[in-house]
mmCIF file of C-alpha atoms in Angstrom:
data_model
loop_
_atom_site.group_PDB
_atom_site.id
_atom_site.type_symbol
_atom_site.label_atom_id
_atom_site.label_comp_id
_atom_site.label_asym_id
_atom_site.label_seq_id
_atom_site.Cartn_x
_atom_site.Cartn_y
_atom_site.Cartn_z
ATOM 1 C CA UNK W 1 123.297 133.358 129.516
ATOM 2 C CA UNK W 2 120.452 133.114 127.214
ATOM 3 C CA UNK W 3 119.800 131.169 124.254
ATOM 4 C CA UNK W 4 119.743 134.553 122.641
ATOM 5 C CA UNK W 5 121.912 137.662 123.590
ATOM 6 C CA UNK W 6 123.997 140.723 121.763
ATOM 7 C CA UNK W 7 126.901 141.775 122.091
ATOM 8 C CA UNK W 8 128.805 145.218 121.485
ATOM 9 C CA UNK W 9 132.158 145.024 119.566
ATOM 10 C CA UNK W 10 134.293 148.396 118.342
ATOM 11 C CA UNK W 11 135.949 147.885 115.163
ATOM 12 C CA UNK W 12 137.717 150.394 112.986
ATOM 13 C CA UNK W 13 136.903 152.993 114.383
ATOM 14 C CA UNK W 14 133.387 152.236 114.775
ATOM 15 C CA UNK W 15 130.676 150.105 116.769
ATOM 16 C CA UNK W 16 129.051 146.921 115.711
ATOM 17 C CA UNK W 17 126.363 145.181 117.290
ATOM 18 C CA UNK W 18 125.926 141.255 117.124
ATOM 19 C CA UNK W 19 122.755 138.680 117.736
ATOM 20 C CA UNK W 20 124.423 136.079 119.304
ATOM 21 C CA UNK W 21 123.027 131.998 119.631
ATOM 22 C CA UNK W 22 124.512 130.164 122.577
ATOM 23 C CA UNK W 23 125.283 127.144 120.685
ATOM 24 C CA UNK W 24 127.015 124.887 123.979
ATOM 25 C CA UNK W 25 127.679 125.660 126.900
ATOM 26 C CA UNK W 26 131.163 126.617 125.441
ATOM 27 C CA UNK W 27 130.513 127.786 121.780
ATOM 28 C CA UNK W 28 128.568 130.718 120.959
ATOM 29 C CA UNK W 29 127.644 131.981 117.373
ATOM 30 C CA UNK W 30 127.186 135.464 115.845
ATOM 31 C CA UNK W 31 123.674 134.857 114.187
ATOM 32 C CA UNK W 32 123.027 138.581 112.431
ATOM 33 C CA UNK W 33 125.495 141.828 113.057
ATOM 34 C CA UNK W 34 125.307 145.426 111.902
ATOM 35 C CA UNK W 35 128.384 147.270 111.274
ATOM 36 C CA UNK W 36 129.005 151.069 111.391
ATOM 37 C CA UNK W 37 127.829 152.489 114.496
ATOM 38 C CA UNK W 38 128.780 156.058 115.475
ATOM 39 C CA UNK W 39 129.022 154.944 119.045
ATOM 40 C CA UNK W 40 128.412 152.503 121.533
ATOM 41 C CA UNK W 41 125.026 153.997 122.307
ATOM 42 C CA UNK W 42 123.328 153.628 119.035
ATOM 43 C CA UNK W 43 124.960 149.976 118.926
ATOM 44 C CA UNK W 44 123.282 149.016 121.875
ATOM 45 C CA UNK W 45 119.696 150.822 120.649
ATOM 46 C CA UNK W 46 119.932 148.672 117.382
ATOM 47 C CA UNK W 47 120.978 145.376 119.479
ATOM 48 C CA UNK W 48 118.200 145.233 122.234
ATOM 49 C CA UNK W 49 115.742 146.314 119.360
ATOM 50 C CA UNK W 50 116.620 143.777 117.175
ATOM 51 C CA UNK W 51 116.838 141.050 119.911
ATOM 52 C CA UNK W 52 113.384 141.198 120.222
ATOM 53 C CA UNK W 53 112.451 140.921 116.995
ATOM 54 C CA UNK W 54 114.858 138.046 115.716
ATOM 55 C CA UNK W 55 113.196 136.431 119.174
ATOM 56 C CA UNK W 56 109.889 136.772 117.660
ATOM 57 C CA UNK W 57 110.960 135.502 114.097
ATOM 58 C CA UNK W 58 112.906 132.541 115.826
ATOM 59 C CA UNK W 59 109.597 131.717 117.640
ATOM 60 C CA UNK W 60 107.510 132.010 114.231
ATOM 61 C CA UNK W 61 110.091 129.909 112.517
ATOM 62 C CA UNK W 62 110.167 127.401 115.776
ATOM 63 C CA UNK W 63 106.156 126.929 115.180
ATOM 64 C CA UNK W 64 106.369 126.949 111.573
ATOM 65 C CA UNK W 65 108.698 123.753 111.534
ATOM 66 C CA UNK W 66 107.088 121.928 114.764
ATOM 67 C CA UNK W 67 103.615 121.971 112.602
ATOM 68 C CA UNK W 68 105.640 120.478 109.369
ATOM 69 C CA UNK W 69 107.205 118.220 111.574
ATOM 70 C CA UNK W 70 104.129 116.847 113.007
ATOM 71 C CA UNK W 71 102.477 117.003 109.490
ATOM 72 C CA UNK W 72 105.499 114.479 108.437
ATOM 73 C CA UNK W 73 104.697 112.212 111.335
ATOM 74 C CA UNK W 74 101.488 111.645 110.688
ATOM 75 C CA UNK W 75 102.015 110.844 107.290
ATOM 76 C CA UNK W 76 104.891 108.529 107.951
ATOM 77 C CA UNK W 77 102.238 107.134 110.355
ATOM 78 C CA UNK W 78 99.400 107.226 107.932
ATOM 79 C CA UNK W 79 101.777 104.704 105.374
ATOM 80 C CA UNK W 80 103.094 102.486 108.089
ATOM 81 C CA UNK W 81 99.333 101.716 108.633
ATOM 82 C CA UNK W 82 98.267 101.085 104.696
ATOM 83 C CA UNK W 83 101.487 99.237 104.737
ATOM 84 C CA UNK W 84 100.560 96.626 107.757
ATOM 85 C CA UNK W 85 97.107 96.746 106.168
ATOM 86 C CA UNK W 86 98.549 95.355 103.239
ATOM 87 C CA UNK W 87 100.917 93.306 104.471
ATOM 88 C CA UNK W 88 97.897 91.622 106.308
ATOM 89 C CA UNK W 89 95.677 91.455 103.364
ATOM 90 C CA UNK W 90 98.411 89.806 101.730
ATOM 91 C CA UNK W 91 99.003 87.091 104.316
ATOM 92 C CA UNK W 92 95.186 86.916 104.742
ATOM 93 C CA UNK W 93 94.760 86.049 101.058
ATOM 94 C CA UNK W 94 97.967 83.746 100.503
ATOM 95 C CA UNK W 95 96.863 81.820 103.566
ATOM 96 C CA UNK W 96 93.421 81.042 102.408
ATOM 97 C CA UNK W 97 95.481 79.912 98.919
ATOM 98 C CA UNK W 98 97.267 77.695 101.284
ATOM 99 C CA UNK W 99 94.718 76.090 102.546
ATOM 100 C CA UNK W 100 92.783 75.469 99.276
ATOM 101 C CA UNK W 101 95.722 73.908 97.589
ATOM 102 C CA UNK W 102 95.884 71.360 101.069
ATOM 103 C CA UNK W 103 92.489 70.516 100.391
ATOM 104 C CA UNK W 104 92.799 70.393 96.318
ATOM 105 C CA UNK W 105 95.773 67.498 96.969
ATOM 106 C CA UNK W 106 93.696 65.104 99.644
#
């Protein structure tokens, strides 16, 4: 089964179509669904349809948040190195204090 599928349920008298995610291997959930079909036919129209086109929002969505996520990254990246920078000017600057006060006392 694919990550994506639909699948074709009668209720009430009628037809509804679902988007289904494939969650685990075991748990599957309904991700959109249209009610009040006239039959199975038009169910099935709507279904394959709109599988292709929540596909193509998923994948949108997928590249939208990969590019934020790497955006975040870098900046977490960006402060670790100002922050080692610091951290190094720091020790850089109370070591040279260090040494004048060994000198100051001889």
């Amino acid at each position: 089964m694919a990550k994506f599928d639909y699948r074709i349920v009668e209720k009430r008298n009628a037809w509804a179509a679902e988007i289904t995610r494939q969650v685990t291997s075991r748990r599957t959930v309904v991700s959109k669904r249209q009610l009040g079909f006239e039959s199975e036919a038009e169910a099935v129209e709507w279904a394959e349809k709109e599988l292709v086109e929540f596909a193509k929002t998923q994948a949108v969505r997928n590249d939208r948040k990969a590019e934020q996520r790497s955006e975040k990254e870098e900046m977490i990246a960006r402060k670790k190195e100002k922050s080692a920078a610091q951290k190094a000017e720091y020790e850089a600057a109370r070591d040279a204090a260090n040494d004048e006060d060994e000198y100051d006392e001889e």
